[in-house]
Each structure stands twice: as structure tokens, then as C-alpha cells.
Coordinates of C-alpha atoms in Angstrom, one line a residue:
M1140 CA 0.0 0.0 0.0
A1141 CA 2.8 2.4 0.9
T1142 CA 4.4 1.7 -2.5
I1143 CA 1.2 2.5 -4.3
L1144 CA 0.7 5.7 -2.3
N1145 CA 4.3 6.7 -3.1
M1146 CA 3.7 6.2 -6.8
V1147 CA 0.5 8.3 -6.7
E1148 CA 2.4 11.0 -4.9
T1149 CA 5.1 10.9 -7.6
R1150 CA 2.6 11.1 -10.4
T1151 CA 0.9 14.1 -8.6
E1152 CA 4.2 15.9 -8.0
K1153 CA 5.3 15.5 -11.7
S1154 CA 1.8 16.6 -12.9
V1155 CA 2.0 19.7 -10.7
R1156 CA 5.5 20.5 -11.9
N1157 CA 4.5 20.1 -15.6
A1158 CA 1.4 22.3 -14.9
K1159 CA 3.5 25.0 -13.2
V1160 CA 6.0 25.3 -16.0
A1161 CA 3.3 25.3 -18.7
L1162 CA 1.4 28.0 -16.8
I1163 CA 4.5 30.2 -16.5
F1164 CA 5.2 30.0 -20.2
Y1165 CA 1.5 30.5 -20.9
L1166 CA 1.5 33.8 -19.0
V1167 CA 4.7 35.0 -20.7
Q1168 CA 3.5 34.0 -24.2
I1169 CA 0.1 35.5 -23.8
L1170 CA 1.8 38.8 -23.0
L1171 CA 4.2 38.5 -25.9
G1172 CA 1.5 37.3 -28.3
F1173 CA -0.5 40.5 -27.9
F1174 CA 2.6 42.6 -28.5
S1175 CA 3.8 40.6 -31.5
R1176 CA 0.4 40.7 -33.2
K1177 CA 0.1 44.4 -32.6
A1178 CA 3.6 44.9 -34.2
F1179 CA 2.6 42.6 -37.0
F1180 CA -0.5 44.7 -37.8
D1181 CA 1.4 48.0 -37.5
Y1182 CA 4.5 47.1 -39.5
L1183 CA 3.6 44.3 -41.9
G1184 CA -0.2 44.8 -42.4
S1185 CA -3.3 42.7 -42.2
E1186 CA -2.7 41.1 -45.6
I1187 CA 0.5 39.4 -44.6
L1188 CA -0.9 38.4 -41.3
G1189 CA -3.9 36.9 -43.1
L1190 CA -1.6 35.1 -45.5
N1191 CA 0.3 33.5 -42.6
T1192 CA -2.9 32.3 -41.0
T1193 CA -4.1 30.8 -44.4
V1194 CA -0.8 29.1 -45.2
A1195 CA -0.6 27.7 -41.6
N1196 CA -4.0 26.2 -42.1
L1197 CA -3.1 24.7 -45.4
L1198 CA -0.2 23.0 -43.7
G1199 CA -2.5 22.0 -40.9
F1200 CA -4.6 20.0 -43.3
L1201 CA -1.5 18.1 -44.4
N1202 CA -0.7 17.3 -40.8
L1203 CA -3.9 15.4 -40.6
A1204 CA -1.9 12.4 -41.8
E1205 CA -0.1 12.3 -38.4
L1206 CA -3.2 12.4 -36.2
G1207 CA -3.2 9.5 -33.7
I1208 CA 0.3 8.2 -34.1
G1209 CA 1.8 10.3 -31.3
T1210 CA -1.0 9.5 -29.0
S1211 CA -0.8 5.8 -29.8
V1212 CA 2.9 5.6 -29.4
G1213 CA 2.8 7.6 -26.2
Y1214 CA 0.4 5.0 -24.8
F1215 CA 2.6 2.1 -25.7
L1216 CA 5.6 3.8 -24.0
Y1217 CA 3.9 4.1 -20.6
K1218 CA 4.4 0.4 -19.5
P1219 CA 8.1 0.0 -20.7
L1220 CA 8.9 3.3 -19.0
F1221 CA 7.2 2.1 -15.9
E1222 CA 9.3 -1.1 -16.1
K1223 CA 12.4 0.6 -17.4
D1224 CA 12.5 -1.7 -20.4
H1225 CA 15.0 0.3 -22.6
E1226 CA 15.0 -2.3 -25.4
K1227 CA 11.2 -2.1 -25.9
I1228 CA 11.3 1.7 -25.7
N1229 CA 13.9 1.8 -28.5
E1230 CA 11.8 -0.5 -30.6
I1231 CA 8.6 1.5 -30.2
V1232 CA 10.4 4.8 -30.9
S1233 CA 12.0 3.2 -34.0
L1234 CA 8.6 2.2 -35.2
Q1235 CA 7.3 5.8 -34.6
G1236 CA 10.3 7.2 -36.5
W1237 CA 9.6 4.9 -39.5
L1238 CA 5.9 5.9 -39.5
Y1239 CA 6.8 9.6 -39.2
R1240 CA 9.2 9.3 -42.1
K1241 CA 6.5 7.8 -44.4
I1242 CA 4.2 10.7 -43.4
A1243 CA 6.9 13.2 -44.1
Y1244 CA 7.5 11.9 -47.6
F1245 CA 3.8 12.0 -48.2
M1246 CA 3.5 15.6 -47.0
L1247 CA 6.5 16.7 -49.1
G1248 CA 4.9 15.2 -52.2
V1249 CA 1.5 16.7 -51.6
S1250 CA 3.1 20.1 -50.7
A1251 CA 5.0 20.1 -54.0
I1252 CA 1.7 19.6 -55.8
L1253 CA -0.1 22.2 -53.7
M1254 CA 2.5 24.9 -54.4
V1255 CA 1.9 24.5 -58.1
F1256 CA -1.6 25.9 -57.5
F1257 CA -0.5 28.8 -55.3
P1258 CA -0.9 31.3 -58.2
L1259 CA -4.6 30.2 -58.3
I1260 CA -5.1 29.9 -54.6
F1261 CA -3.7 33.3 -53.8
A1262 CA -5.0 35.0 -57.0
K1263 CA -7.1 37.5 -54.9
S1264 CA -4.1 38.5 -52.8
P1265 CA -2.3 41.8 -53.7
L1266 CA 0.9 40.3 -52.3
S1267 CA 3.7 38.9 -54.5
L1268 CA 3.7 35.1 -54.7
W1269 CA 7.1 35.0 -53.0
Y1270 CA 5.4 35.8 -49.7
S1271 CA 3.2 32.7 -50.0
Y1272 CA 6.1 30.4 -51.1
S1273 CA 8.5 31.6 -48.5
T1274 CA 6.0 31.4 -45.7
F1275 CA 4.8 27.9 -46.6
G1276 CA 8.4 26.7 -47.2
V1277 CA 9.6 27.8 -43.7
L1278 CA 6.5 26.3 -42.0
L1279 CA 6.9 23.1 -43.9
F1280 CA 10.6 22.9 -43.1
S1281 CA 9.8 23.3 -39.4
S1282 CA 7.2 20.6 -39.6
M1283 CA 9.7 18.2 -41.3
L1284 CA 12.2 18.7 -38.5
G1285 CA 9.6 17.3 -36.2
Y1286 CA 8.9 14.3 -38.4
F1287 CA 12.6 13.5 -39.1
F1288 CA 14.4 14.5 -35.9
N1289 CA 12.2 15.7 -33.0
Y1290 CA 9.8 12.8 -32.8
R1291 CA 11.7 11.2 -30.0
Q1292 CA 10.6 13.9 -27.6
I1293 CA 7.5 11.8 -27.0
V1294 CA 9.6 9.8 -24.6
L1295 CA 9.9 12.8 -22.3
N1296 CA 6.2 13.5 -22.5
A1297 CA 5.3 9.9 -21.7
D1298 CA 7.8 9.9 -18.8
Q1299 CA 6.1 13.0 -17.3
K1300 CA 9.1 15.2 -18.1
G1301 CA 7.2 17.4 -20.5
Y1302 CA 8.2 20.4 -18.4
K1303 CA 11.8 20.0 -19.8
I1304 CA 10.5 20.2 -23.3
Q1305 CA 8.6 23.4 -22.3
I1306 CA 11.7 25.0 -20.8
V1307 CA 13.7 24.3 -24.0
V1308 CA 11.1 24.8 -26.7
Q1309 CA 8.9 27.5 -25.2
G1310 CA 11.9 29.2 -23.6
F1311 CA 13.4 29.7 -27.0
V1312 CA 10.1 30.7 -28.5
V1313 CA 10.0 33.6 -26.0
V1314 CA 13.5 34.7 -27.1
K1315 CA 12.5 34.3 -30.8
T1316 CA 9.3 36.3 -30.4
I1317 CA 11.2 39.2 -28.7
I1318 CA 13.8 39.2 -31.4
Q1319 CA 11.0 39.2 -34.1
I1320 CA 9.1 42.1 -32.4
L1321 CA 12.3 44.2 -32.4
G1322 CA 13.2 43.1 -35.9
I1323 CA 9.9 43.9 -37.6
T1324 CA 9.8 47.2 -35.7
Y1325 CA 13.2 48.5 -36.7
S1326 CA 14.4 46.5 -39.7
A1327 CA 14.3 47.9 -43.2
F1328 CA 13.0 44.6 -44.4
P1329 CA 10.7 43.4 -41.6
Y1330 CA 9.1 40.4 -43.3
V1331 CA 12.5 39.0 -44.5
F1332 CA 13.8 39.4 -41.0
W1333 CA 10.7 37.6 -39.5
I1334 CA 11.0 34.7 -41.9
V1335 CA 14.8 34.3 -41.4
V1336 CA 14.4 34.2 -37.6
E1337 CA 11.6 31.7 -38.0
L1338 CA 13.8 29.4 -40.0
L1339 CA 16.8 29.7 -37.7
S1340 CA 14.7 29.2 -34.6
A1341 CA 13.3 25.9 -36.0
V1342 CA 16.9 24.6 -36.5
I1343 CA 18.1 25.7 -33.1
T1344 CA 15.1 24.3 -31.3
S1345 CA 15.7 20.9 -33.0
F1346 CA 19.3 21.0 -32.0
L1347 CA 18.4 21.8 -28.3
L1348 CA 15.9 19.0 -28.2
H1349 CA 18.5 16.6 -29.5
R1350 CA 20.9 17.6 -26.8
L1351 CA 18.2 17.3 -24.1
L1352 CA 17.2 13.8 -25.2
K1353 CA 20.8 12.7 -25.3
K1354 CA 21.4 14.0 -21.8
E1355 CA 18.2 12.5 -20.4
Y1356 CA 18.2 9.1 -22.2
S1357 CA 21.7 8.3 -23.4
W1358 CA 20.5 4.8 -24.2
L1359 CA 17.7 6.1 -26.6
K1360 CA 18.6 5.0 -30.1
G1361 CA 15.8 5.3 -32.7
N1362 CA 16.7 2.9 -35.5
V1363 CA 14.3 4.0 -38.2
A1364 CA 15.7 1.4 -40.7
C1365 CA 14.3 -1.4 -38.5
G1366 CA 11.0 0.4 -37.9
K1367 CA 9.0 -1.6 -40.4
S1368 CA 10.0 -4.9 -38.8
Y1369 CA 8.7 -3.7 -35.5
L1370 CA 5.3 -3.1 -37.0
K1371 CA 4.8 -6.8 -37.1
K1372 CA 5.8 -7.0 -33.4
Y1373 CA 3.5 -4.2 -32.3
P1374 CA 0.5 -4.3 -34.6
E1375 CA -1.7 -2.7 -31.9
V1376 CA 0.1 0.6 -32.6
L1377 CA -1.8 1.1 -35.9
K1378 CA -5.0 -0.2 -34.4
K1379 CA -4.9 2.3 -31.6
T1380 CA -3.7 5.0 -34.0
K1381 CA -7.0 4.6 -36.0
Q1382 CA -9.1 4.9 -32.9
A1383 CA -7.3 8.1 -31.7
F1384 CA -7.4 9.5 -35.3
F1385 CA -11.2 9.6 -35.4
H1386 CA -11.4 11.2 -32.0
K1387 CA -9.2 14.1 -33.1
M1388 CA -10.0 14.4 -36.8
G1389 CA -13.3 16.3 -36.6
G1390 CA -12.1 19.1 -34.4
V1391 CA -8.9 19.6 -36.4
I1392 CA -10.6 19.7 -39.8
L1393 CA -13.1 22.2 -38.5
S1394 CA -10.5 24.5 -37.0
Q1395 CA -8.2 24.3 -40.0
S1396 CA -10.9 24.8 -42.6
S1397 CA -12.5 27.9 -41.1
P1398 CA -9.8 30.5 -42.2
L1399 CA -9.7 28.9 -45.6
V1400 CA -13.5 29.2 -46.1
I1401 CA -13.3 32.8 -44.9
Y1402 CA -10.6 33.6 -47.4
A1403 CA -12.5 31.9 -50.2
F1404 CA -15.4 34.3 -49.8
T1405 CA -13.7 37.4 -48.4
S1406 CA -10.1 38.5 -48.2
L1407 CA -6.8 38.0 -46.3
S1408 CA -7.6 41.1 -44.3
I1409 CA -10.8 39.5 -42.9
V1410 CA -8.8 36.3 -42.2
A1411 CA -6.4 38.4 -40.1
L1412 CA -9.3 39.9 -38.2
Y1413 CA -10.7 36.4 -37.6
G1414 CA -7.2 35.4 -36.5
N1415 CA -7.6 37.9 -33.6
Y1416 CA -10.5 35.9 -32.2
L1417 CA -8.6 32.6 -32.8
L1418 CA -5.6 33.9 -30.9
I1419 CA -7.7 34.9 -27.9
V1420 CA -9.5 31.5 -27.9
S1421 CA -6.2 29.6 -28.4
K1422 CA -4.7 31.5 -25.4
V1423 CA -7.6 30.5 -23.2
G1424 CA -7.3 27.0 -24.5
A1425 CA -3.6 27.0 -23.7
L1426 CA -4.5 28.0 -20.1
M1427 CA -6.9 25.0 -19.9
G1428 CA -4.1 22.9 -21.4
A1429 CA -1.6 24.1 -18.9
I1430 CA -4.0 23.1 -16.1
F1431 CA -5.2 19.8 -17.4
N1432 CA -2.9 18.4 -20.1
S1433 CA 0.0 17.9 -17.6
T1434 CA -2.1 15.0 -16.1
G1435 CA -2.2 13.0 -19.3
A1436 CA 1.1 11.1 -18.8
A1437 CA 0.2 10.6 -15.1
V1438 CA -3.0 8.9 -16.2
G1439 CA -1.1 6.9 -18.8
N1440 CA 1.2 5.7 -16.0
L1441 CA -1.9 4.9 -14.0
V1442 CA -3.2 2.8 -17.0
A1443 CA 0.0 0.8 -16.9
S1444 CA -0.8 -0.2 -13.3
N1445 CA -4.1 -1.8 -14.6
D1446 CA -6.2 -0.3 -11.8
R1447 CA -9.3 0.0 -14.0
K1448 CA -11.7 1.4 -11.3
R1449 CA -9.3 4.2 -10.4
I1450 CA -8.6 5.0 -14.1
I1451 CA -12.4 5.5 -14.7
D1452 CA -12.9 7.5 -11.6
V1453 CA -10.0 9.9 -12.4
F1454 CA -11.1 10.2 -16.0
W1455 CA -14.6 11.4 -15.1
E1456 CA -13.4 13.7 -12.3
L1457 CA -11.1 15.5 -14.6
S1458 CA -13.4 15.5 -17.6
D1459 CA -16.3 17.0 -15.6
S1460 CA -14.0 19.6 -14.1
R1461 CA -12.8 20.6 -17.6
M1462 CA -16.3 20.8 -19.0
C1463 CA -17.5 23.0 -16.1
I1464 CA -14.5 25.4 -16.3
S1465 CA -14.7 25.5 -20.1
T1466 CA -18.4 26.5 -20.0
I1467 CA -17.5 29.5 -17.8
C1468 CA -14.7 30.4 -20.2
I1469 CA -17.0 30.4 -23.1
L1470 CA -19.4 32.8 -21.4
C1471 CA -16.6 35.1 -20.4
L1472 CA -15.2 35.1 -24.0
F1473 CA -18.6 36.1 -25.4
Y1474 CA -18.9 39.2 -23.2
L1475 CA -15.2 40.3 -23.1
T1476 CA -13.6 39.4 -26.5
N1477 CA -14.7 42.6 -28.4
P1478 CA -13.9 45.0 -25.5
L1479 CA -10.5 43.3 -25.3
I1480 CA -9.8 43.7 -29.0
T1481 CA -10.9 47.3 -28.9
L1482 CA -8.5 48.1 -26.1
W1483 CA -5.7 46.0 -27.7
L1484 CA -5.9 47.0 -31.4
G1485 CA -8.8 49.3 -31.9
A1486 CA -12.6 49.1 -32.6
N1487 CA -11.9 48.7 -36.4
Y1488 CA -10.3 45.3 -35.8
C1489 CA -13.5 43.8 -34.3
L1490 CA -16.1 41.8 -36.1
G1491 CA -19.9 42.0 -35.4
K1492 CA -21.8 40.5 -32.5
D1493 CA -23.6 38.1 -34.8
F1494 CA -20.2 36.6 -35.8
L1495 CA -19.1 36.5 -32.2
L1496 CA -22.2 34.5 -31.2
L1497 CA -21.7 32.0 -34.0
F1498 CA -18.0 31.8 -33.2
R1499 CA -18.8 31.0 -29.5
F1500 CA -21.0 28.1 -30.6
F1501 CA -18.3 27.0 -33.0
V1502 CA -15.8 26.9 -30.2
K1503 CA -18.2 25.2 -27.8
F1504 CA -19.3 22.4 -30.1
G1505 CA -16.7 22.4 -32.9
G1506 CA -13.6 22.0 -30.8
T1507 CA -11.7 25.0 -32.3
S1508 CA -9.3 24.9 -29.4
S1509 CA -8.4 22.8 -26.4
I1510 CA -11.0 24.7 -24.3
V1511 CA -13.3 21.8 -24.6
N1512 CA -10.8 19.3 -26.0
K1513 CA -10.8 15.9 -24.2
E1514 CA -8.7 14.1 -26.8
S1515 CA -6.1 12.9 -24.4
W1516 CA -8.7 11.4 -22.1
L1517 CA -10.6 9.9 -25.0
S1518 CA -7.5 8.2 -26.2
V1519 CA -7.0 6.7 -22.7
V1520 CA -10.5 5.3 -22.9
C1521 CA -9.6 3.7 -26.3
F1522 CA -6.6 2.0 -24.7
L1523 CA -8.3 0.6 -21.6
P1524 CA -7.9 -3.2 -21.4

């Protein structure tokens, strides 16, 4: 009994540590996010900001191919981490690397085809096409680094050491954002400065993550070449991936498609205004994530202990708490979003109350952000024995 209590205390301590670090970076980033968006509007304009939002959502659709793999692999890592089975961890990570590499090649092929149609897609935009190609290229490059190199960070998340990823990644994001704010404010070529810093930060972050993993898990060796052979040894990975995929797909499609639909019928400037609302919602969602997502690995570790009754009890306790708090957040957003944007950017950057009402329903039932997102818990339910 003492051992079990000690394990629970350890899970709780790690969850609290993860939540604290995530919350600190959330507060710093929400402050910087408002300053950086204001600078973007003032020195680059709404058209470029709308273009960034649209391009990011195009790439988001391509990332649908990944949905479920990270969640599934994370689940299968809980038990070997619990048992300190390094060989099995290496095999599962190798399988993940092989799957991610296949997805990366698919995304590169589709991206090449998509870029051929950029002149048609961005025909309404007054911006030169090099803006579209450079933005998409940098974001695609950052995504590819995750698929080819950074995928092993899932071990840290599964081992309840996600706070270390937050310190490295989010810490550097803070530095990057400050540099970009100063750069686009004082540089003679603000957008070129922004895009170069974005590219360099992706490379540096990947290098820092590699060093962190090497320091924490010197025995971790992802052998991608053998990944296919491990697929036969762990066929359940694909099965669980499909289950997690359908839980996550609807919300992602809905959130990624909305800016594209808006651009199809309006302009990039309207997309930029819509992005203001998305930013506020995403920040509130990040706060919810900072509070609740840190418990995901703890529950995964609990799943490894096979205490089914406790798993179900904890699942419903946290799910009910999240839904209650999220409902309060939705009501606050409805009444406070437009006044906040007016104070932040000006009344001319607000959209109408009819839009705001529809947007609140969209957030509540469509899953635009992690405000009402229970995907980590749904995935745990999928994986219950």
C-alpha cells in the first residue's frame, strides 16, 4: 500500500511540476503574443498576417496524416517506461520514426503539388507570390524537422518530463518572439527578418531538443531502418492510431478549414481579423491545457498499473472539471472578447456580435481549441484493457 501511495504522490508531483512550467510560459507567451500581433499589424499589415494564417491552415490539413500516431505511441511507452525496459522503448520509438518518415515523404509530395496551385489559390491576394512560397516553405521545413528528428521527444512526455520540453522549446520561442518584435519594428525589411528568424529558430530548437534527449536518455537510439520490422511485433500501434485518429480528426478539420473558407469568400484582411479571435481563444485554450494536459502522462502511467476502477474515476473527475470550467470560459469570452480587441488593437479590428455569437457556438461544439478538447482522455479510454 505504501508503494502505491508513493507512486501516486510521484505522479501528482510530476503533474504539478508540468502544470507550473506550462502555466508560467503560458503567461509569458500571452503577453508577448499580444505585443507581437500588434507589431505585425502595424509594420507588416493585415494582408501578410492573413496570409500567414491561411498558409498555416493549409499545412495543418497536411498534418492530418499524423493524427493519432503520437497519442498511440505515447500510450505504448507508458508500460516500458514504468518497467524501465529500454529495449522495448527503443523498438517503439524506432517504429514511430519509421511511420513519421513515411508521413513526411507524403507531406512533401502533396506540398509540391499544392505549391503548383499557389498562383490560383492566392490570386485574390495583392501580395507577391514569393510571400506565399517563403512562408509555406519555412513552416513546412519546421514541420519536417519534427517528423525526421524531433519525434523522440515523445519519450519525455510519456515519462512525465514534458516540463523539460517546455523549458527548452517554449523558452526559445519567447526569445525568438522578442527578437522578431524588435526586428519587424526597426528592420528595413521586416518580413524578411521575420522569416529568417523563424527558419533559424526551427533549426536551433531541433538541436536543443536533440541535446536534451541525449542528456536524459543516453540509451535512446531510434533505429528508423528497422521500424518496419517492429510493425509486425507491435500491430496494436496502428489499431490504436486509427481509434485516436477519429477522435481528433473532426475538431482539427473544423478549426483548420474555417480560415480557408473565410478567405475563399472574403479576403486575407478578414482572415487576419478572424485570427484575432482565434488567438484569444487559443490562449484561453492554452490555459486550460496548462492546467489539465499535464495530467495526461500521469493517467497513462496509471493505466500501466491496470487499476481500471481508479482510471475510470480519475477520467470522469477531470473530464467533468474541464467541461465545467470551459463553459465558464465560453461565457466570459462572449462578453469580453470585443472589448479586449478594442482596447488592444482598436474598434476597427473587431467583427460583429452576430459573428461572435456564432463563433462561440463554433468553439463550444466544434472544438476550435483545447477549451473543450478531451482528446487525451478519449485516447486513454480507447486504450483501456
